[in-house]
mmCIF file of N, CA and C in Angstrom:
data_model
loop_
_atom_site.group_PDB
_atom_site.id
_atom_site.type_symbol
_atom_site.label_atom_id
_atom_site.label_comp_id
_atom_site.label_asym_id
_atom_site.label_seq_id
_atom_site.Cartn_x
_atom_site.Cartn_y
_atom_site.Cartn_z
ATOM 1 N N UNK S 1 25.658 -9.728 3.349
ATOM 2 C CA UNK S 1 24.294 -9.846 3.795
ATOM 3 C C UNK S 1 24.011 -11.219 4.401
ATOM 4 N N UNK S 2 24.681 -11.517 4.760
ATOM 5 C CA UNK S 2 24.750 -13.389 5.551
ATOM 6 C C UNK S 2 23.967 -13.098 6.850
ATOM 7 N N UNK S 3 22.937 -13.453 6.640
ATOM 8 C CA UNK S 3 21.733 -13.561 8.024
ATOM 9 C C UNK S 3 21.448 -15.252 8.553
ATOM 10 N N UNK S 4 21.657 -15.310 9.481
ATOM 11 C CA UNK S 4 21.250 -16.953 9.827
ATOM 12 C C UNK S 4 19.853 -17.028 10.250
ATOM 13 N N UNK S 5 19.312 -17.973 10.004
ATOM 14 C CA UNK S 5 17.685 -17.866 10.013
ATOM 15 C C UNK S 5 17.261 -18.854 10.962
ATOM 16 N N UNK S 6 16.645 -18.661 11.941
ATOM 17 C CA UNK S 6 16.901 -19.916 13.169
ATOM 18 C C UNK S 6 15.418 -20.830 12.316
ATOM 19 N N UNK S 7 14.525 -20.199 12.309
ATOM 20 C CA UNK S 7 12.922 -20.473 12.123
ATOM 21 C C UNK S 7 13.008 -20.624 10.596
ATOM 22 N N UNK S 8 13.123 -21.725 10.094
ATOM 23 C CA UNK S 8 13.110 -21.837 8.720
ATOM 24 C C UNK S 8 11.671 -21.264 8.080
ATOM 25 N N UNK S 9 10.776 -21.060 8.944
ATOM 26 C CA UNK S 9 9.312 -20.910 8.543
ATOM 27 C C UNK S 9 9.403 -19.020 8.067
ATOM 28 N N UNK S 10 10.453 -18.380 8.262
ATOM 29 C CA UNK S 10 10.973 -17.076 7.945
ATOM 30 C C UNK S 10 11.357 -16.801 6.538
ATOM 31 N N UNK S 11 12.089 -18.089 6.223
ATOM 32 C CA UNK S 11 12.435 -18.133 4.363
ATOM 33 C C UNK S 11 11.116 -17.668 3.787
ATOM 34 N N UNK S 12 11.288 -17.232 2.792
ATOM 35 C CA UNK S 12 10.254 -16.954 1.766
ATOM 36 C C UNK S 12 10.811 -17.208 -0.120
ATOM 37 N N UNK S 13 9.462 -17.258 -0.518
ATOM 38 C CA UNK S 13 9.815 -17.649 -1.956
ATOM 39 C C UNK S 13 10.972 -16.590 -2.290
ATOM 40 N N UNK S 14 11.986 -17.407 -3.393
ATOM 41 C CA UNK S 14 13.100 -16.535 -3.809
ATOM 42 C C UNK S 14 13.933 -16.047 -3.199
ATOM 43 N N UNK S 15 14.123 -16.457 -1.698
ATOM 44 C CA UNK S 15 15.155 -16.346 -0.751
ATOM 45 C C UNK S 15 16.857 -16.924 -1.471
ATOM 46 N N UNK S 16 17.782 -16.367 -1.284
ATOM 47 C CA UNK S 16 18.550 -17.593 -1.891
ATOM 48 C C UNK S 16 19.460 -18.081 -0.706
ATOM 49 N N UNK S 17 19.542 -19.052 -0.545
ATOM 50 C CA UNK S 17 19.713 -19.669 0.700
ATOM 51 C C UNK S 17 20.983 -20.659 0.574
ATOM 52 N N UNK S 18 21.850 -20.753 1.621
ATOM 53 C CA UNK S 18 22.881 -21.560 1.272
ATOM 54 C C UNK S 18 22.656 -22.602 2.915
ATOM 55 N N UNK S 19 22.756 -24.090 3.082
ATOM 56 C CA UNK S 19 22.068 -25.085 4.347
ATOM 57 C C UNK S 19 23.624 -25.487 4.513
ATOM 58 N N UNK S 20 24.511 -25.670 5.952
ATOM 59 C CA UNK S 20 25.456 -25.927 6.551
ATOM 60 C C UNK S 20 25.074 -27.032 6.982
ATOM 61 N N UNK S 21 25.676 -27.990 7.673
ATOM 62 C CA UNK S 21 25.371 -28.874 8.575
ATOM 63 C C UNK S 21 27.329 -29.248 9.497
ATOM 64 N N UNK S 22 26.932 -29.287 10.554
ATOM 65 C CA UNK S 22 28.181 -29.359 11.167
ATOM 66 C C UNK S 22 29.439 -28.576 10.574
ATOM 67 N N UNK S 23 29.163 -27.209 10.198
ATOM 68 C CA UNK S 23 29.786 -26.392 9.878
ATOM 69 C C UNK S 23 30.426 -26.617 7.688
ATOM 70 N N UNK S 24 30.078 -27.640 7.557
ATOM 71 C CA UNK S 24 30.356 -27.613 6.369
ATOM 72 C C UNK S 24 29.242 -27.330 5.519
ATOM 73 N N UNK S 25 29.279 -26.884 4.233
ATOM 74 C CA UNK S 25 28.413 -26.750 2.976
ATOM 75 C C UNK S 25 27.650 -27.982 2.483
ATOM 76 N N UNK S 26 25.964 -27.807 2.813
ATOM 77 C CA UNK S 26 25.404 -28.498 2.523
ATOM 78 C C UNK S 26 25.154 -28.474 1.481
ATOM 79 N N UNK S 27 23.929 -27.196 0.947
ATOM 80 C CA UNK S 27 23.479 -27.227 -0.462
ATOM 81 C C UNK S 27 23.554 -25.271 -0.906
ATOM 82 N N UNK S 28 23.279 -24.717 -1.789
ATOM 83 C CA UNK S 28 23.157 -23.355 -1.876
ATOM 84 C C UNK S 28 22.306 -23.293 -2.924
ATOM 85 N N UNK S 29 20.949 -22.383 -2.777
ATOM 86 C CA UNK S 29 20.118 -22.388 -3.823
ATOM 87 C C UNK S 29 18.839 -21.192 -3.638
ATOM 88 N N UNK S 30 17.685 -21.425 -4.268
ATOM 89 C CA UNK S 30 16.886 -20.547 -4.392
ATOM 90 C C UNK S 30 15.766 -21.207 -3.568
ATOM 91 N N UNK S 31 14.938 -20.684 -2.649
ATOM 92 C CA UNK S 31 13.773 -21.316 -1.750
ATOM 93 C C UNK S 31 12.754 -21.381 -3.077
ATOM 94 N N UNK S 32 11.875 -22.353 -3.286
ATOM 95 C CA UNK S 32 11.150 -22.694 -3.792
ATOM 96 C C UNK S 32 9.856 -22.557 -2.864
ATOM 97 N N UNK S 33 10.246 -23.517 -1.558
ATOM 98 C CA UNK S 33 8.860 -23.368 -0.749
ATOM 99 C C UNK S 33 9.261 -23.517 0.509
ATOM 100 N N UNK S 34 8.621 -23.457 1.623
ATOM 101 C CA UNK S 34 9.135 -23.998 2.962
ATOM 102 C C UNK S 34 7.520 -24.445 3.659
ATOM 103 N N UNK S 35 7.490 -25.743 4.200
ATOM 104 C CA UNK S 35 6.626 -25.864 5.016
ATOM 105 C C UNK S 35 6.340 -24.691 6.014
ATOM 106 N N UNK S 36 4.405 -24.510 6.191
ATOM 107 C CA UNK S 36 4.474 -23.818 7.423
ATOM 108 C C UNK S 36 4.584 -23.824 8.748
ATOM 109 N N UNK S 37 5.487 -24.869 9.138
ATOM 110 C CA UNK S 37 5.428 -24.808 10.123
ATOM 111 C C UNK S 37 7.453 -24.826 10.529
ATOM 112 N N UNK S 38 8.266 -24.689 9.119
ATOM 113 C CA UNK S 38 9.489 -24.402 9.204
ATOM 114 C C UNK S 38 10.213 -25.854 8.895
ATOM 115 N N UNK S 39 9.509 -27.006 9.173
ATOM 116 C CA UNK S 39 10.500 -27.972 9.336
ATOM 117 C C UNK S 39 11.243 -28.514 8.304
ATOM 118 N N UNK S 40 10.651 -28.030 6.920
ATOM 119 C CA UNK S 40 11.539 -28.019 5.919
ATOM 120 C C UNK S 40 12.018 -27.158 4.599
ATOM 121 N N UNK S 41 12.578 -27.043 3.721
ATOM 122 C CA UNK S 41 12.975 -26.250 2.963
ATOM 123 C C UNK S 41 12.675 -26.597 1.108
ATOM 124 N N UNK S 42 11.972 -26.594 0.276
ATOM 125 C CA UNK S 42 12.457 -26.799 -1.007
ATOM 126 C C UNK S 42 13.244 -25.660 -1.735
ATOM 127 N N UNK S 43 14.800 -26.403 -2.198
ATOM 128 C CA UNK S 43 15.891 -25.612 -2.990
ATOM 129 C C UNK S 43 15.885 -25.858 -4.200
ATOM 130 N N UNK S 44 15.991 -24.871 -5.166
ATOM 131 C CA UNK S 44 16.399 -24.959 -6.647
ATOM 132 C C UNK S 44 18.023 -24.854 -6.792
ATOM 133 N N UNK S 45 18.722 -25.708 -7.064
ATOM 134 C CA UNK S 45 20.594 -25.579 -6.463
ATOM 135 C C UNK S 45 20.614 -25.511 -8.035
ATOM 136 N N UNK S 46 20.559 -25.460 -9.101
ATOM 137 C CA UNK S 46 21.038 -24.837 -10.580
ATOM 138 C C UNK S 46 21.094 -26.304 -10.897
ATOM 139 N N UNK S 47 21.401 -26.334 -12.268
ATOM 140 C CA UNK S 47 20.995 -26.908 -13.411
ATOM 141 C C UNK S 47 21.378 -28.378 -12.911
ATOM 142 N N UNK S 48 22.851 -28.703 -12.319
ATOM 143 C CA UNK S 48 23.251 -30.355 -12.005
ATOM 144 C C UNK S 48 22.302 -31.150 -11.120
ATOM 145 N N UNK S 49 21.920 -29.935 -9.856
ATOM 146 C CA UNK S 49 21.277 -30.807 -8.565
ATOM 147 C C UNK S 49 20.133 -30.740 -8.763
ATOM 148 N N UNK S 50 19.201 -29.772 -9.101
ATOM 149 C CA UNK S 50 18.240 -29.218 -9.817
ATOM 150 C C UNK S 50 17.078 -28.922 -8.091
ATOM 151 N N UNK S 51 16.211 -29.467 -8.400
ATOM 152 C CA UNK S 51 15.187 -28.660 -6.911
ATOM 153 C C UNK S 51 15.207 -30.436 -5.953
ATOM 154 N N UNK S 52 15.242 -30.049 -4.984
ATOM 155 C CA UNK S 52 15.514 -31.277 -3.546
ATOM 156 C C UNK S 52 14.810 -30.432 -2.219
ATOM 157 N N UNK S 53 14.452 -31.524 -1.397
ATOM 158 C CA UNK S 53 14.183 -30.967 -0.229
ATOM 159 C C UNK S 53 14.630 -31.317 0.939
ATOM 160 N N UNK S 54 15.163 -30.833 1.833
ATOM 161 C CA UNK S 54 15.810 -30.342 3.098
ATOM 162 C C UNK S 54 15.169 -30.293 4.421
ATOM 163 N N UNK S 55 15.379 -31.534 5.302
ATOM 164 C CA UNK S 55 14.522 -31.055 6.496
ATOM 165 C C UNK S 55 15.192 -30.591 7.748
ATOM 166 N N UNK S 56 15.028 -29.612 8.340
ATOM 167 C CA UNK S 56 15.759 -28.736 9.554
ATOM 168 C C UNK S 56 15.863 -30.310 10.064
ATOM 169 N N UNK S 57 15.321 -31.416 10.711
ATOM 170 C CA UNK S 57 15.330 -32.284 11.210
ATOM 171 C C UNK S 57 16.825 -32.581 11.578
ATOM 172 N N UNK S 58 17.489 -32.541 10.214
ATOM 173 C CA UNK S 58 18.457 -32.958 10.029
ATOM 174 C C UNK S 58 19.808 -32.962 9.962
ATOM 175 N N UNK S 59 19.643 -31.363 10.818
ATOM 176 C CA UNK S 59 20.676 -30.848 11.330
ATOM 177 C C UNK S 59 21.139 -29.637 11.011
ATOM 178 N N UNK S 60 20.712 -29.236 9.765
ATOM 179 C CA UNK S 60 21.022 -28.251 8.817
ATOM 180 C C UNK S 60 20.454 -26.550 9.391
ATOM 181 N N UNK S 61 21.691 -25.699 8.903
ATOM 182 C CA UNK S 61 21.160 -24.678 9.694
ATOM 183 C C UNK S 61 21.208 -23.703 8.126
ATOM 184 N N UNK S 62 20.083 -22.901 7.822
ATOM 185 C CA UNK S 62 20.060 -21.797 7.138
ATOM 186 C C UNK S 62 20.858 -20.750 7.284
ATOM 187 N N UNK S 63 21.608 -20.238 5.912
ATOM 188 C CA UNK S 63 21.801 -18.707 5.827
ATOM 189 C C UNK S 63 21.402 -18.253 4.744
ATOM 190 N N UNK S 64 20.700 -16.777 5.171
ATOM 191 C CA UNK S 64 20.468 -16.499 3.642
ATOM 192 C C UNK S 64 21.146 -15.320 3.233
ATOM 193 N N UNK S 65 21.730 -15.321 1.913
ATOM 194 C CA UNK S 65 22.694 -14.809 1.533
ATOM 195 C C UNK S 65 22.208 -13.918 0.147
ATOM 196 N N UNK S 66 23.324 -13.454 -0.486
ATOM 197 C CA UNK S 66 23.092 -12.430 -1.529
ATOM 198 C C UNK S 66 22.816 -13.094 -2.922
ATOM 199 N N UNK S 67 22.123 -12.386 -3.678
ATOM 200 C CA UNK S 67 21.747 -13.221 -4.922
ATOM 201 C C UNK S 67 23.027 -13.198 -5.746
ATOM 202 N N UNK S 68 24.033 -12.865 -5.554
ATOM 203 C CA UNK S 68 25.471 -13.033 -6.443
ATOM 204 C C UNK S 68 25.924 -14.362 -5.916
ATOM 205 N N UNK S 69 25.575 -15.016 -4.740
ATOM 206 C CA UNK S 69 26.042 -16.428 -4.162
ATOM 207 C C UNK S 69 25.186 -17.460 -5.056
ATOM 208 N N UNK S 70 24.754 -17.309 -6.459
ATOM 209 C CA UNK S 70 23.795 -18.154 -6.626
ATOM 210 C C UNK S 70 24.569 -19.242 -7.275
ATOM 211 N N UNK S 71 23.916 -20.208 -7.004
ATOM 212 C CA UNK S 71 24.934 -21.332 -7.979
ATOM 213 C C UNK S 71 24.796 -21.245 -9.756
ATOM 214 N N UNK S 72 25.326 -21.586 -10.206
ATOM 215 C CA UNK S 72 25.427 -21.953 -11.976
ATOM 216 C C UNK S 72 23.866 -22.446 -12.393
ATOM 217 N N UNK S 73 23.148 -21.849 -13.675
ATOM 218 C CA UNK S 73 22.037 -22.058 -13.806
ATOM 219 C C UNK S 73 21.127 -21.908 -12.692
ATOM 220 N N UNK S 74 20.805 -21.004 -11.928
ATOM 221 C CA UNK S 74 19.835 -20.952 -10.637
ATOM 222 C C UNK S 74 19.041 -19.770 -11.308
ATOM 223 N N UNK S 75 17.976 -19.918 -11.796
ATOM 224 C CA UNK S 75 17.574 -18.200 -11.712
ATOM 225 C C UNK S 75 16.441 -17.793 -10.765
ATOM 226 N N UNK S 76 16.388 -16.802 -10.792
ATOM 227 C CA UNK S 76 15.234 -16.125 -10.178
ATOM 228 C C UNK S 76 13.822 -16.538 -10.783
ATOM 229 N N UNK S 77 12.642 -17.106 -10.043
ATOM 230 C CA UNK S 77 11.392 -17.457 -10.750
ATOM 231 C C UNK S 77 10.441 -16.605 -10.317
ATOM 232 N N UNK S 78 9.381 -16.324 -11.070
ATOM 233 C CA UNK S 78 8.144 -15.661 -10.614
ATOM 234 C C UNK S 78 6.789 -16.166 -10.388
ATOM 235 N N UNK S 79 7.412 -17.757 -10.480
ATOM 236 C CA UNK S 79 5.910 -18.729 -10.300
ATOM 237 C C UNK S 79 6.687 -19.566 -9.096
ATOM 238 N N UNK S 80 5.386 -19.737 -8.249
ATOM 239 C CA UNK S 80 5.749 -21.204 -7.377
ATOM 240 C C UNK S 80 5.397 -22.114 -7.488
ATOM 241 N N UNK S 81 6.243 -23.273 -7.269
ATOM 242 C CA UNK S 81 5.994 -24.526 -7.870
ATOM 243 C C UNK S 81 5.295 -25.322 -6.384
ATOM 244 N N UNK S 82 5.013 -24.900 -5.392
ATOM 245 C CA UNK S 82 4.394 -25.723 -4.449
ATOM 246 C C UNK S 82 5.176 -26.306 -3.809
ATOM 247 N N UNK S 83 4.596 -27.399 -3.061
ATOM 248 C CA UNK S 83 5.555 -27.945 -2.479
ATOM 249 C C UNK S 83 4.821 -29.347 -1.931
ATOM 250 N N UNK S 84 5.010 -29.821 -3.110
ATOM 251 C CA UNK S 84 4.346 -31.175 -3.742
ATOM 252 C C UNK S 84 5.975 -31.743 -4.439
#
């Protein structure tokens, strides 16, 4: 199910999303939030990296992928934490 997402403003809560940059592995995690206007991403990457944010700015290209790609400690949430 590997979809590349040009318009980050397409993610939605609970997406689980893995960010490339120059073809290598950036981060892989759960969307928390995304600005509306796309230019950035908040990830929950499991228990070590924990939630960070990501700006398309920066080169990084979205895929979003299957919830079996999730990293260690990532779960699924039913609250949003904003994006503060």
């Amino acid at each position: 199910m590997n979809e590349s997402i040009e318009n980050w403003a397409e993610l939605e809560f609970n997406d689980v999303v893995r960010l490339y940059r120059k073809g290598e592995l950036l981060a892989t995690g759960i969307v928390d939030g995304v600005m509306p206007d796309g230019s950035a991403v908040w990830l929950v990457q499991g228990t070590f990296f924990g939630r960070a944010l990501f700006l398309k700015s920066d080169g990084a290209n979205a895929v979003r992928v299957a919830r079996e790609d999730l990293p260690a400690g990532c779960t699924i949430s039913t609250k949003k934490q904003g994006l503060t």
